[in-house]
């Protein structure tokens, strides 16, 4: 295992936060970890260029020396799928370019974290999805799901698609995006653990900012132990 792909069950589930937490934690444990976000959309313009906020966060969390152009090869203005964002800007995304950059940094690190956009079936081009990238690069997968009403269905749909493609995820991370919890948020973790037996499910509590919080250490340690056993 060399590359781990961080996918979501939906958009806005906290993939960047989780990716940064993993990258920083692995770095602290002495693992030489690289990061990559092949396409970032919804970038704000700063001067003459688009600012990839997620990519910068990944770079800072992992403390890598790679240029932001390697970490985020493609940047677009509109907060859409890569395919549609590129279409509206009359640009084309080269899958070969993304793969070549991945293999360029492949030899430099013990482990590479690749963050996707949304879920598995988000199109990078009109006929190539993030799932296709996972399969072509033979990446392991971590699923990030937001703890909210509907997450059980979202998780099972993601697992079903992975299973159909003979991919077993390393773990599922149930990410809490709010400190307030309704009845669904209070019971989702229980339901998932009762139904899903062979895939670790980790619960990440609500966080006000991306820096480490002392009450996260228990959860981070579990995740690190899982990843270390796979590296």
mmCIF file of the C-alpha atoms, coordinates in Angstrom:
data_MODEL
# 
_entry.id   MODEL 
# 
loop_
_atom_site.group_PDB 
_atom_site.id 
_atom_site.type_symbol 
_atom_site.label_atom_id 
_atom_site.label_alt_id 
_atom_site.label_comp_id 
_atom_site.label_asym_id 
_atom_site.label_entity_id 
_atom_site.label_seq_id 
_atom_site.pdbx_PDB_ins_code 
_atom_site.Cartn_x 
_atom_site.Cartn_y 
_atom_site.Cartn_z 
_atom_site.occupancy 
_atom_site.B_iso_or_equiv 
_atom_site.pdbx_formal_charge 
_atom_site.auth_seq_id 
_atom_site.auth_comp_id 
_atom_site.auth_asym_id 
_atom_site.auth_atom_id 
_atom_site.pdbx_PDB_model_num 
ATOM 1   C CA . UNK A 1 1   ? 0.000   0.000  0.000   1.00 0.00 ? 1   UNK A CA 1 
ATOM 2   C CA . UNK A 1 2   ? 1.447   3.314  -1.075  1.00 0.00 ? 2   UNK A CA 1 
ATOM 3   C CA . UNK A 1 3   ? -1.456  5.647  -1.738  1.00 0.00 ? 3   UNK A CA 1 
ATOM 4   C CA . UNK A 1 4   ? -4.589  6.254  0.334   1.00 0.00 ? 4   UNK A CA 1 
ATOM 5   C CA . UNK A 1 5   ? -7.538  7.990  -1.282  1.00 0.00 ? 5   UNK A CA 1 
ATOM 6   C CA . UNK A 1 6   ? -9.798  10.036 1.003   1.00 0.00 ? 6   UNK A CA 1 
ATOM 7   C CA . UNK A 1 7   ? -13.311 9.958  -0.422  1.00 0.00 ? 7   UNK A CA 1 
ATOM 8   C CA . UNK A 1 8   ? -16.574 11.317 0.915   1.00 0.00 ? 8   UNK A CA 1 
ATOM 9   C CA . UNK A 1 9   ? -20.122 10.045 0.913   1.00 0.00 ? 9   UNK A CA 1 
ATOM 10  C CA . UNK A 1 10  ? -21.077 13.523 -0.283  1.00 0.00 ? 10  UNK A CA 1 
ATOM 11  C CA . UNK A 1 11  ? -19.633 16.997 -0.619  1.00 0.00 ? 11  UNK A CA 1 
ATOM 12  C CA . UNK A 1 12  ? -18.976 19.072 2.500   1.00 0.00 ? 12  UNK A CA 1 
ATOM 13  C CA . UNK A 1 13  ? -18.354 16.116 4.811   1.00 0.00 ? 13  UNK A CA 1 
ATOM 14  C CA . UNK A 1 14  ? -14.940 17.269 6.079   1.00 0.00 ? 14  UNK A CA 1 
ATOM 15  C CA . UNK A 1 15  ? -12.514 15.409 3.817   1.00 0.00 ? 15  UNK A CA 1 
ATOM 16  C CA . UNK A 1 16  ? -9.882  18.154 3.926   1.00 0.00 ? 16  UNK A CA 1 
ATOM 17  C CA . UNK A 1 17  ? -10.012 18.354 7.708   1.00 0.00 ? 17  UNK A CA 1 
ATOM 18  C CA . UNK A 1 18  ? -9.661  14.588 8.077   1.00 0.00 ? 18  UNK A CA 1 
ATOM 19  C CA . UNK A 1 19  ? -6.892  14.454 5.469   1.00 0.00 ? 19  UNK A CA 1 
ATOM 20  C CA . UNK A 1 20  ? -4.963  17.167 7.317   1.00 0.00 ? 20  UNK A CA 1 
ATOM 21  C CA . UNK A 1 21  ? -5.430  15.412 10.652  1.00 0.00 ? 21  UNK A CA 1 
ATOM 22  C CA . UNK A 1 22  ? -4.117  12.143 9.187   1.00 0.00 ? 22  UNK A CA 1 
ATOM 23  C CA . UNK A 1 23  ? -1.195  13.838 7.448   1.00 0.00 ? 23  UNK A CA 1 
ATOM 24  C CA . UNK A 1 24  ? -0.120  15.755 10.542  1.00 0.00 ? 24  UNK A CA 1 
ATOM 25  C CA . UNK A 1 25  ? -0.530  12.710 12.779  1.00 0.00 ? 25  UNK A CA 1 
ATOM 26  C CA . UNK A 1 26  ? 1.490   10.432 10.495  1.00 0.00 ? 26  UNK A CA 1 
ATOM 27  C CA . UNK A 1 27  ? 4.202   13.084 10.253  1.00 0.00 ? 27  UNK A CA 1 
ATOM 28  C CA . UNK A 1 28  ? 4.413   13.242 14.037  1.00 0.00 ? 28  UNK A CA 1 
ATOM 29  C CA . UNK A 1 29  ? 4.798   9.456  14.106  1.00 0.00 ? 29  UNK A CA 1 
ATOM 30  C CA . UNK A 1 30  ? 7.795   9.612  11.774  1.00 0.00 ? 30  UNK A CA 1 
ATOM 31  C CA . UNK A 1 31  ? 6.076   8.510  8.561   1.00 0.00 ? 31  UNK A CA 1 
ATOM 32  C CA . UNK A 1 32  ? 7.187   10.459 5.493   1.00 0.00 ? 32  UNK A CA 1 
ATOM 33  C CA . UNK A 1 33  ? 3.799   11.367 4.040   1.00 0.00 ? 33  UNK A CA 1 
ATOM 34  C CA . UNK A 1 34  ? 2.992   13.229 0.823   1.00 0.00 ? 34  UNK A CA 1 
ATOM 35  C CA . UNK A 1 35  ? -0.302  14.847 -0.165  1.00 0.00 ? 35  UNK A CA 1 
ATOM 36  C CA . UNK A 1 36  ? -2.194  15.507 -3.352  1.00 0.00 ? 36  UNK A CA 1 
ATOM 37  C CA . UNK A 1 37  ? -5.553  16.919 -4.414  1.00 0.00 ? 37  UNK A CA 1 
ATOM 38  C CA . UNK A 1 38  ? -5.687  16.341 -8.174  1.00 0.00 ? 38  UNK A CA 1 
ATOM 39  C CA . UNK A 1 39  ? -8.439  18.899 -8.798  1.00 0.00 ? 39  UNK A CA 1 
ATOM 40  C CA . UNK A 1 40  ? -9.714  21.695 -6.584  1.00 0.00 ? 40  UNK A CA 1 
ATOM 41  C CA . UNK A 1 41  ? -12.797 23.650 -7.593  1.00 0.00 ? 41  UNK A CA 1 
ATOM 42  C CA . UNK A 1 42  ? -14.366 26.691 -5.979  1.00 0.00 ? 42  UNK A CA 1 
ATOM 43  C CA . UNK A 1 43  ? -11.008 28.455 -5.744  1.00 0.00 ? 43  UNK A CA 1 
ATOM 44  C CA . UNK A 1 44  ? -10.971 32.177 -5.042  1.00 0.00 ? 44  UNK A CA 1 
ATOM 45  C CA . UNK A 1 45  ? -8.841  34.445 -7.183  1.00 0.00 ? 45  UNK A CA 1 
ATOM 46  C CA . UNK A 1 46  ? -5.796  36.050 -5.593  1.00 0.00 ? 46  UNK A CA 1 
ATOM 47  C CA . UNK A 1 47  ? -3.960  38.328 -7.964  1.00 0.00 ? 47  UNK A CA 1 
ATOM 48  C CA . UNK A 1 48  ? -3.458  36.552 -11.267 1.00 0.00 ? 48  UNK A CA 1 
ATOM 49  C CA . UNK A 1 49  ? -4.022  33.031 -9.978  1.00 0.00 ? 49  UNK A CA 1 
ATOM 50  C CA . UNK A 1 50  ? -6.608  30.862 -8.242  1.00 0.00 ? 50  UNK A CA 1 
ATOM 51  C CA . UNK A 1 51  ? -5.898  30.076 -4.593  1.00 0.00 ? 51  UNK A CA 1 
ATOM 52  C CA . UNK A 1 52  ? -6.362  26.357 -3.717  1.00 0.00 ? 52  UNK A CA 1 
ATOM 53  C CA . UNK A 1 53  ? -7.310  26.669 -0.055  1.00 0.00 ? 53  UNK A CA 1 
ATOM 54  C CA . UNK A 1 54  ? -7.661  22.920 0.515   1.00 0.00 ? 54  UNK A CA 1 
ATOM 55  C CA . UNK A 1 55  ? -4.345  22.227 -1.192  1.00 0.00 ? 55  UNK A CA 1 
ATOM 56  C CA . UNK A 1 56  ? -2.565  24.825 0.936   1.00 0.00 ? 56  UNK A CA 1 
ATOM 57  C CA . UNK A 1 57  ? -4.028  23.270 4.083   1.00 0.00 ? 57  UNK A CA 1 
ATOM 58  C CA . UNK A 1 58  ? -2.783  19.835 2.991   1.00 0.00 ? 58  UNK A CA 1 
ATOM 59  C CA . UNK A 1 59  ? 0.661   21.221 2.222   1.00 0.00 ? 59  UNK A CA 1 
ATOM 60  C CA . UNK A 1 60  ? 0.916   22.928 5.614   1.00 0.00 ? 60  UNK A CA 1 
ATOM 61  C CA . UNK A 1 61  ? -0.390  19.903 7.523   1.00 0.00 ? 61  UNK A CA 1 
ATOM 62  C CA . UNK A 1 62  ? 2.097   17.529 5.904   1.00 0.00 ? 62  UNK A CA 1 
ATOM 63  C CA . UNK A 1 63  ? 4.941   20.069 5.826   1.00 0.00 ? 63  UNK A CA 1 
ATOM 64  C CA . UNK A 1 64  ? 6.013   18.859 2.381   1.00 0.00 ? 64  UNK A CA 1 
ATOM 65  C CA . UNK A 1 65  ? 8.331   20.831 0.124   1.00 0.00 ? 65  UNK A CA 1 
ATOM 66  C CA . UNK A 1 66  ? 6.430   20.008 -3.066  1.00 0.00 ? 66  UNK A CA 1 
ATOM 67  C CA . UNK A 1 67  ? 5.120   22.975 -5.021  1.00 0.00 ? 67  UNK A CA 1 
ATOM 68  C CA . UNK A 1 68  ? 1.406   23.683 -4.886  1.00 0.00 ? 68  UNK A CA 1 
ATOM 69  C CA . UNK A 1 69  ? 1.292   22.938 -8.628  1.00 0.00 ? 69  UNK A CA 1 
ATOM 70  C CA . UNK A 1 70  ? 2.255   19.339 -7.864  1.00 0.00 ? 70  UNK A CA 1 
ATOM 71  C CA . UNK A 1 71  ? -0.132  19.043 -4.944  1.00 0.00 ? 71  UNK A CA 1 
ATOM 72  C CA . UNK A 1 72  ? -3.050  20.585 -6.872  1.00 0.00 ? 72  UNK A CA 1 
ATOM 73  C CA . UNK A 1 73  ? -2.400  20.222 -10.625 1.00 0.00 ? 73  UNK A CA 1 
ATOM 74  C CA . UNK A 1 74  ? -5.797  21.655 -11.596 1.00 0.00 ? 74  UNK A CA 1 
ATOM 75  C CA . UNK A 1 75  ? -7.679  24.604 -10.076 1.00 0.00 ? 75  UNK A CA 1 
ATOM 76  C CA . UNK A 1 76  ? -11.028 26.039 -11.106 1.00 0.00 ? 76  UNK A CA 1 
ATOM 77  C CA . UNK A 1 77  ? -13.217 28.929 -10.068 1.00 0.00 ? 77  UNK A CA 1 
ATOM 78  C CA . UNK A 1 78  ? -16.684 27.406 -9.934  1.00 0.00 ? 78  UNK A CA 1 
ATOM 79  C CA . UNK A 1 79  ? -17.598 25.103 -6.979  1.00 0.00 ? 79  UNK A CA 1 
ATOM 80  C CA . UNK A 1 80  ? -18.705 22.236 -9.218  1.00 0.00 ? 80  UNK A CA 1 
ATOM 81  C CA . UNK A 1 81  ? -17.510 18.815 -10.270 1.00 0.00 ? 81  UNK A CA 1 
ATOM 82  C CA . UNK A 1 82  ? -14.099 18.972 -11.969 1.00 0.00 ? 82  UNK A CA 1 
ATOM 83  C CA . UNK A 1 83  ? -15.676 18.036 -15.297 1.00 0.00 ? 83  UNK A CA 1 
ATOM 84  C CA . UNK A 1 84  ? -18.284 20.804 -15.211 1.00 0.00 ? 84  UNK A CA 1 
ATOM 85  C CA . UNK A 1 85  ? -15.940 23.413 -13.735 1.00 0.00 ? 85  UNK A CA 1 
ATOM 86  C CA . UNK A 1 86  ? -13.464 22.723 -16.551 1.00 0.00 ? 86  UNK A CA 1 
ATOM 87  C CA . UNK A 1 87  ? -16.264 22.778 -19.125 1.00 0.00 ? 87  UNK A CA 1 
ATOM 88  C CA . UNK A 1 88  ? -17.446 26.230 -18.021 1.00 0.00 ? 88  UNK A CA 1 
ATOM 89  C CA . UNK A 1 89  ? -13.881 27.565 -18.236 1.00 0.00 ? 89  UNK A CA 1 
ATOM 90  C CA . UNK A 1 90  ? -13.337 25.948 -21.636 1.00 0.00 ? 90  UNK A CA 1 
ATOM 91  C CA . UNK A 1 91  ? -10.419 23.929 -20.297 1.00 0.00 ? 91  UNK A CA 1 
ATOM 92  C CA . UNK A 1 92  ? -9.555  20.243 -20.380 1.00 0.00 ? 92  UNK A CA 1 
ATOM 93  C CA . UNK A 1 93  ? -8.278  18.001 -17.598 1.00 0.00 ? 93  UNK A CA 1 
ATOM 94  C CA . UNK A 1 94  ? -5.626  15.457 -18.565 1.00 0.00 ? 94  UNK A CA 1 
ATOM 95  C CA . UNK A 1 95  ? -5.889  12.229 -16.596 1.00 0.00 ? 95  UNK A CA 1 
ATOM 96  C CA . UNK A 1 96  ? -2.408  11.303 -17.841 1.00 0.00 ? 96  UNK A CA 1 
ATOM 97  C CA . UNK A 1 97  ? -1.039  14.493 -16.311 1.00 0.00 ? 97  UNK A CA 1 
ATOM 98  C CA . UNK A 1 98  ? -2.615  13.665 -12.946 1.00 0.00 ? 98  UNK A CA 1 
ATOM 99  C CA . UNK A 1 99  ? -1.202  10.130 -13.040 1.00 0.00 ? 99  UNK A CA 1 
ATOM 100 C CA . UNK A 1 100 ? 2.242   11.310 -14.101 1.00 0.00 ? 100 UNK A CA 1 
ATOM 101 C CA . UNK A 1 101 ? 2.385   13.785 -11.217 1.00 0.00 ? 101 UNK A CA 1 
ATOM 102 C CA . UNK A 1 102 ? 1.277   11.082 -8.795  1.00 0.00 ? 102 UNK A CA 1 
ATOM 103 C CA . UNK A 1 103 ? 4.063   8.761  -9.933  1.00 0.00 ? 103 UNK A CA 1 
ATOM 104 C CA . UNK A 1 104 ? 6.532   11.645 -9.881  1.00 0.00 ? 104 UNK A CA 1 
ATOM 105 C CA . UNK A 1 105 ? 6.016   12.089 -6.147  1.00 0.00 ? 105 UNK A CA 1 
ATOM 106 C CA . UNK A 1 106 ? 5.416   8.350  -5.582  1.00 0.00 ? 106 UNK A CA 1 
ATOM 107 C CA . UNK A 1 107 ? 9.099   7.572  -4.930  1.00 0.00 ? 107 UNK A CA 1 
ATOM 108 C CA . UNK A 1 108 ? 9.594   10.394 -2.437  1.00 0.00 ? 108 UNK A CA 1 
ATOM 109 C CA . UNK A 1 109 ? 7.267   9.244  0.327   1.00 0.00 ? 109 UNK A CA 1 
ATOM 110 C CA . UNK A 1 110 ? 6.368   6.284  2.507   1.00 0.00 ? 110 UNK A CA 1 
ATOM 111 C CA . UNK A 1 111 ? 2.706   7.094  1.983   1.00 0.00 ? 111 UNK A CA 1 
ATOM 112 C CA . UNK A 1 112 ? 0.674   9.491  -0.166  1.00 0.00 ? 112 UNK A CA 1 
ATOM 113 C CA . UNK A 1 113 ? -2.736  10.859 0.822   1.00 0.00 ? 113 UNK A CA 1 
ATOM 114 C CA . UNK A 1 114 ? -4.936  11.826 -2.139  1.00 0.00 ? 114 UNK A CA 1 
ATOM 115 C CA . UNK A 1 115 ? -8.061  13.849 -1.434  1.00 0.00 ? 115 UNK A CA 1 
ATOM 116 C CA . UNK A 1 116 ? -10.950 13.618 -3.857  1.00 0.00 ? 116 UNK A CA 1 
ATOM 117 C CA . UNK A 1 117 ? -13.906 15.922 -4.464  1.00 0.00 ? 117 UNK A CA 1 
ATOM 118 C CA . UNK A 1 118 ? -17.313 14.810 -3.218  1.00 0.00 ? 118 UNK A CA 1 
ATOM 119 C CA . UNK A 1 119 ? -17.914 11.094 -3.697  1.00 0.00 ? 119 UNK A CA 1 
ATOM 120 C CA . UNK A 1 120 ? -16.626 8.224  -5.789  1.00 0.00 ? 120 UNK A CA 1 
ATOM 121 C CA . UNK A 1 121 ? -18.696 8.901  -8.899  1.00 0.00 ? 121 UNK A CA 1 
ATOM 122 C CA . UNK A 1 122 ? -17.871 12.591 -9.248  1.00 0.00 ? 122 UNK A CA 1 
ATOM 123 C CA . UNK A 1 123 ? -16.635 13.033 -12.835 1.00 0.00 ? 123 UNK A CA 1 
ATOM 124 C CA . UNK A 1 124 ? -13.123 14.369 -13.377 1.00 0.00 ? 124 UNK A CA 1 
ATOM 125 C CA . UNK A 1 125 ? -13.766 14.292 -17.107 1.00 0.00 ? 125 UNK A CA 1 
ATOM 126 C CA . UNK A 1 126 ? -16.960 13.274 -18.899 1.00 0.00 ? 126 UNK A CA 1 
ATOM 127 C CA . UNK A 1 127 ? -15.888 9.610  -18.956 1.00 0.00 ? 127 UNK A CA 1 
ATOM 128 C CA . UNK A 1 128 ? -13.509 9.302  -15.973 1.00 0.00 ? 128 UNK A CA 1 
ATOM 129 C CA . UNK A 1 129 ? -14.502 9.411  -12.288 1.00 0.00 ? 129 UNK A CA 1 
ATOM 130 C CA . UNK A 1 130 ? -12.591 9.401  -9.011  1.00 0.00 ? 130 UNK A CA 1 
ATOM 131 C CA . UNK A 1 131 ? -13.440 5.717  -8.719  1.00 0.00 ? 131 UNK A CA 1 
ATOM 132 C CA . UNK A 1 132 ? -11.633 5.158  -12.014 1.00 0.00 ? 132 UNK A CA 1 
ATOM 133 C CA . UNK A 1 133 ? -8.598  6.985  -10.609 1.00 0.00 ? 133 UNK A CA 1 
ATOM 134 C CA . UNK A 1 134 ? -8.646  4.793  -7.487  1.00 0.00 ? 134 UNK A CA 1 
ATOM 135 C CA . UNK A 1 135 ? -8.720  1.647  -9.611  1.00 0.00 ? 135 UNK A CA 1 
ATOM 136 C CA . UNK A 1 136 ? -6.063  2.779  -12.073 1.00 0.00 ? 136 UNK A CA 1 
ATOM 137 C CA . UNK A 1 137 ? -3.631  3.830  -9.329  1.00 0.00 ? 137 UNK A CA 1 
ATOM 138 C CA . UNK A 1 138 ? -4.549  0.858  -7.095  1.00 0.00 ? 138 UNK A CA 1 
ATOM 139 C CA . UNK A 1 139 ? -5.237  3.135  -4.139  1.00 0.00 ? 139 UNK A CA 1 
ATOM 140 C CA . UNK A 1 140 ? -6.543  2.140  -0.731  1.00 0.00 ? 140 UNK A CA 1 
ATOM 141 C CA . UNK A 1 141 ? -9.637  4.018  0.419   1.00 0.00 ? 141 UNK A CA 1 
ATOM 142 C CA . UNK A 1 142 ? -10.813 5.812  3.542   1.00 0.00 ? 142 UNK A CA 1 
ATOM 143 C CA . UNK A 1 143 ? -14.459 6.908  3.595   1.00 0.00 ? 143 UNK A CA 1 
ATOM 144 C CA . UNK A 1 144 ? -15.410 10.162 5.327   1.00 0.00 ? 144 UNK A CA 1 
ATOM 145 C CA . UNK A 1 145 ? -19.105 10.562 6.143   1.00 0.00 ? 145 UNK A CA 1 
ATOM 146 C CA . UNK A 1 146 ? -20.881 13.456 7.819   1.00 0.00 ? 146 UNK A CA 1 
ATOM 147 C CA . UNK A 1 147 ? -22.853 12.510 10.918  1.00 0.00 ? 147 UNK A CA 1 
ATOM 148 C CA . UNK A 1 148 ? -26.279 13.685 9.815   1.00 0.00 ? 148 UNK A CA 1 
ATOM 149 C CA . UNK A 1 149 ? -29.667 12.307 8.812   1.00 0.00 ? 149 UNK A CA 1 
ATOM 150 C CA . UNK A 1 150 ? -29.231 10.149 5.705   1.00 0.00 ? 150 UNK A CA 1 
ATOM 151 C CA . UNK A 1 151 ? -25.647 9.107  6.366   1.00 0.00 ? 151 UNK A CA 1 
ATOM 152 C CA . UNK A 1 152 ? -26.518 5.414  6.751   1.00 0.00 ? 152 UNK A CA 1 
ATOM 153 C CA . UNK A 1 153 ? -27.849 5.284  3.196   1.00 0.00 ? 153 UNK A CA 1 
ATOM 154 C CA . UNK A 1 154 ? -24.881 7.291  1.903   1.00 0.00 ? 154 UNK A CA 1 
ATOM 155 C CA . UNK A 1 155 ? -22.385 4.968  3.589   1.00 0.00 ? 155 UNK A CA 1 
ATOM 156 C CA . UNK A 1 156 ? -24.064 1.819  2.260   1.00 0.00 ? 156 UNK A CA 1 
ATOM 157 C CA . UNK A 1 157 ? -24.235 3.167  -1.283  1.00 0.00 ? 157 UNK A CA 1 
ATOM 158 C CA . UNK A 1 158 ? -20.512 3.995  -1.126  1.00 0.00 ? 158 UNK A CA 1 
ATOM 159 C CA . UNK A 1 159 ? -19.671 0.569  0.298   1.00 0.00 ? 159 UNK A CA 1 
ATOM 160 C CA . UNK A 1 160 ? -21.821 -1.159 -2.314  1.00 0.00 ? 160 UNK A CA 1 
ATOM 161 C CA . UNK A 1 161 ? -19.990 0.595  -5.138  1.00 0.00 ? 161 UNK A CA 1 
ATOM 162 C CA . UNK A 1 162 ? -16.592 -0.231 -3.647  1.00 0.00 ? 162 UNK A CA 1 
ATOM 163 C CA . UNK A 1 163 ? -17.572 -3.856 -3.077  1.00 0.00 ? 163 UNK A CA 1 
ATOM 164 C CA . UNK A 1 164 ? -18.756 -4.138 -6.691  1.00 0.00 ? 164 UNK A CA 1 
ATOM 165 C CA . UNK A 1 165 ? -15.247 -3.062 -7.698  1.00 0.00 ? 165 UNK A CA 1 
ATOM 166 C CA . UNK A 1 166 ? -13.551 -5.451 -5.225  1.00 0.00 ? 166 UNK A CA 1 
ATOM 167 C CA . UNK A 1 167 ? -12.315 -2.655 -2.958  1.00 0.00 ? 167 UNK A CA 1 
ATOM 168 C CA . UNK A 1 168 ? -12.508 -2.958 0.822   1.00 0.00 ? 168 UNK A CA 1 
ATOM 169 C CA . UNK A 1 169 ? -11.992 0.414  2.549   1.00 0.00 ? 169 UNK A CA 1 
ATOM 170 C CA . UNK A 1 170 ? -9.473  0.753  5.366   1.00 0.00 ? 170 UNK A CA 1 
ATOM 171 C CA . UNK A 1 171 ? -12.039 2.437  7.580   1.00 0.00 ? 171 UNK A CA 1 
ATOM 172 C CA . UNK A 1 172 ? -15.073 4.700  7.742   1.00 0.00 ? 172 UNK A CA 1 
ATOM 173 C CA . UNK A 1 173 ? -14.763 8.000  9.593   1.00 0.00 ? 173 UNK A CA 1 
ATOM 174 C CA . UNK A 1 174 ? -17.994 9.444  10.925  1.00 0.00 ? 174 UNK A CA 1 
ATOM 175 C CA . UNK A 1 175 ? -17.279 13.155 11.124  1.00 0.00 ? 175 UNK A CA 1 
ATOM 176 C CA . UNK A 1 176 ? -19.313 15.414 13.394  1.00 0.00 ? 176 UNK A CA 1 
ATOM 177 C CA . UNK A 1 177 ? -19.718 18.855 11.818  1.00 0.00 ? 177 UNK A CA 1 
ATOM 178 C CA . UNK A 1 178 ? -21.802 20.343 14.606  1.00 0.00 ? 178 UNK A CA 1 
ATOM 179 C CA . UNK A 1 179 ? -21.803 20.322 18.397  1.00 0.00 ? 179 UNK A CA 1 
ATOM 180 C CA . UNK A 1 180 ? -25.601 20.070 18.401  1.00 0.00 ? 180 UNK A CA 1 
ATOM 181 C CA . UNK A 1 181 ? -27.022 16.599 17.807  1.00 0.00 ? 181 UNK A CA 1 
ATOM 182 C CA . UNK A 1 182 ? -30.501 15.463 16.864  1.00 0.00 ? 182 UNK A CA 1 
ATOM 183 C CA . UNK A 1 183 ? -31.741 11.909 17.366  1.00 0.00 ? 183 UNK A CA 1 
ATOM 184 C CA . UNK A 1 184 ? -30.240 10.744 14.053  1.00 0.00 ? 184 UNK A CA 1 
ATOM 185 C CA . UNK A 1 185 ? -26.812 12.128 14.924  1.00 0.00 ? 185 UNK A CA 1 
ATOM 186 C CA . UNK A 1 186 ? -26.964 10.478 18.332  1.00 0.00 ? 186 UNK A CA 1 
ATOM 187 C CA . UNK A 1 187 ? -27.748 7.048  16.893  1.00 0.00 ? 187 UNK A CA 1 
ATOM 188 C CA . UNK A 1 188 ? -25.956 6.902  13.507  1.00 0.00 ? 188 UNK A CA 1 
ATOM 189 C CA . UNK A 1 189 ? -22.714 5.522  14.940  1.00 0.00 ? 189 UNK A CA 1 
ATOM 190 C CA . UNK A 1 190 ? -24.592 2.839  16.896  1.00 0.00 ? 190 UNK A CA 1 
ATOM 191 C CA . UNK A 1 191 ? -26.537 1.813  13.780  1.00 0.00 ? 191 UNK A CA 1 
ATOM 192 C CA . UNK A 1 192 ? -23.482 1.665  11.540  1.00 0.00 ? 192 UNK A CA 1 
ATOM 193 C CA . UNK A 1 193 ? -21.473 -0.395 14.038  1.00 0.00 ? 193 UNK A CA 1 
ATOM 194 C CA . UNK A 1 194 ? -24.337 -2.850 14.505  1.00 0.00 ? 194 UNK A CA 1 
ATOM 195 C CA . UNK A 1 195 ? -24.705 -3.434 10.761  1.00 0.00 ? 195 UNK A CA 1 
ATOM 196 C CA . UNK A 1 196 ? -21.116 -3.122 9.495   1.00 0.00 ? 196 UNK A CA 1 
ATOM 197 C CA . UNK A 1 197 ? -18.923 -5.690 11.227  1.00 0.00 ? 197 UNK A CA 1 
ATOM 198 C CA . UNK A 1 198 ? -15.658 -6.037 9.309   1.00 0.00 ? 198 UNK A CA 1 
ATOM 199 C CA . UNK A 1 199 ? -14.743 -2.415 8.573   1.00 0.00 ? 199 UNK A CA 1 
ATOM 200 C CA . UNK A 1 200 ? -13.517 -0.158 11.419  1.00 0.00 ? 200 UNK A CA 1 
ATOM 201 C CA . UNK A 1 201 ? -15.731 2.861  12.038  1.00 0.00 ? 201 UNK A CA 1 
ATOM 202 C CA . UNK A 1 202 ? -14.106 5.801  13.796  1.00 0.00 ? 202 UNK A CA 1 
ATOM 203 C CA . UNK A 1 203 ? -16.023 8.687  15.323  1.00 0.00 ? 203 UNK A CA 1 
ATOM 204 C CA . UNK A 1 204 ? -14.510 12.172 15.087  1.00 0.00 ? 204 UNK A CA 1 
ATOM 205 C CA . UNK A 1 205 ? -16.168 14.668 17.434  1.00 0.00 ? 205 UNK A CA 1 
ATOM 206 C CA . UNK A 1 206 ? -17.034 18.218 16.451  1.00 0.00 ? 206 UNK A CA 1 
ATOM 207 C CA . UNK A 1 207 ? -14.030 20.514 16.149  1.00 0.00 ? 207 UNK A CA 1 
ATOM 208 C CA . UNK A 1 208 ? -14.006 24.315 16.134  1.00 0.00 ? 208 UNK A CA 1 
ATOM 209 C CA . UNK A 1 209 ? -10.737 24.524 14.144  1.00 0.00 ? 209 UNK A CA 1 
ATOM 210 C CA . UNK A 1 210 ? -8.294  22.282 12.334  1.00 0.00 ? 210 UNK A CA 1 
ATOM 211 C CA . UNK A 1 211 ? -5.546  22.281 14.996  1.00 0.00 ? 211 UNK A CA 1 
ATOM 212 C CA . UNK A 1 212 ? -5.296  19.295 17.282  1.00 0.00 ? 212 UNK A CA 1 
ATOM 213 C CA . UNK A 1 213 ? -7.548  19.200 20.295  1.00 0.00 ? 213 UNK A CA 1 
ATOM 214 C CA . UNK A 1 214 ? -6.649  17.114 23.308  1.00 0.00 ? 214 UNK A CA 1 
ATOM 215 C CA . UNK A 1 215 ? -9.955  15.262 23.270  1.00 0.00 ? 215 UNK A CA 1 
ATOM 216 C CA . UNK A 1 216 ? -9.215  14.007 19.722  1.00 0.00 ? 216 UNK A CA 1 
ATOM 217 C CA . UNK A 1 217 ? -6.111  12.055 20.715  1.00 0.00 ? 217 UNK A CA 1 
ATOM 218 C CA . UNK A 1 218 ? -8.020  8.852  21.500  1.00 0.00 ? 218 UNK A CA 1 
ATOM 219 C CA . UNK A 1 219 ? -9.588  8.845  18.039  1.00 0.00 ? 219 UNK A CA 1 
ATOM 220 C CA . UNK A 1 220 ? -6.392  9.819  16.257  1.00 0.00 ? 220 UNK A CA 1 
ATOM 221 C CA . UNK A 1 221 ? -4.477  7.040  17.986  1.00 0.00 ? 221 UNK A CA 1 
ATOM 222 C CA . UNK A 1 222 ? -6.989  4.456  16.798  1.00 0.00 ? 222 UNK A CA 1 
ATOM 223 C CA . UNK A 1 223 ? -6.674  5.698  13.251  1.00 0.00 ? 223 UNK A CA 1 
ATOM 224 C CA . UNK A 1 224 ? -2.871  5.762  13.381  1.00 0.00 ? 224 UNK A CA 1 
ATOM 225 C CA . UNK A 1 225 ? -2.751  2.210  14.663  1.00 0.00 ? 225 UNK A CA 1 
ATOM 226 C CA . UNK A 1 226 ? -5.005  1.110  11.816  1.00 0.00 ? 226 UNK A CA 1 
ATOM 227 C CA . UNK A 1 227 ? -2.914  2.858  9.171   1.00 0.00 ? 227 UNK A CA 1 
ATOM 228 C CA . UNK A 1 228 ? 0.406   1.684  10.642  1.00 0.00 ? 228 UNK A CA 1 
ATOM 229 C CA . UNK A 1 229 ? -0.763  -1.917 10.430  1.00 0.00 ? 229 UNK A CA 1 
ATOM 230 C CA . UNK A 1 230 ? -1.405  -1.415 6.715   1.00 0.00 ? 230 UNK A CA 1 
ATOM 231 C CA . UNK A 1 231 ? 1.772   0.478  5.764   1.00 0.00 ? 231 UNK A CA 1 
# 
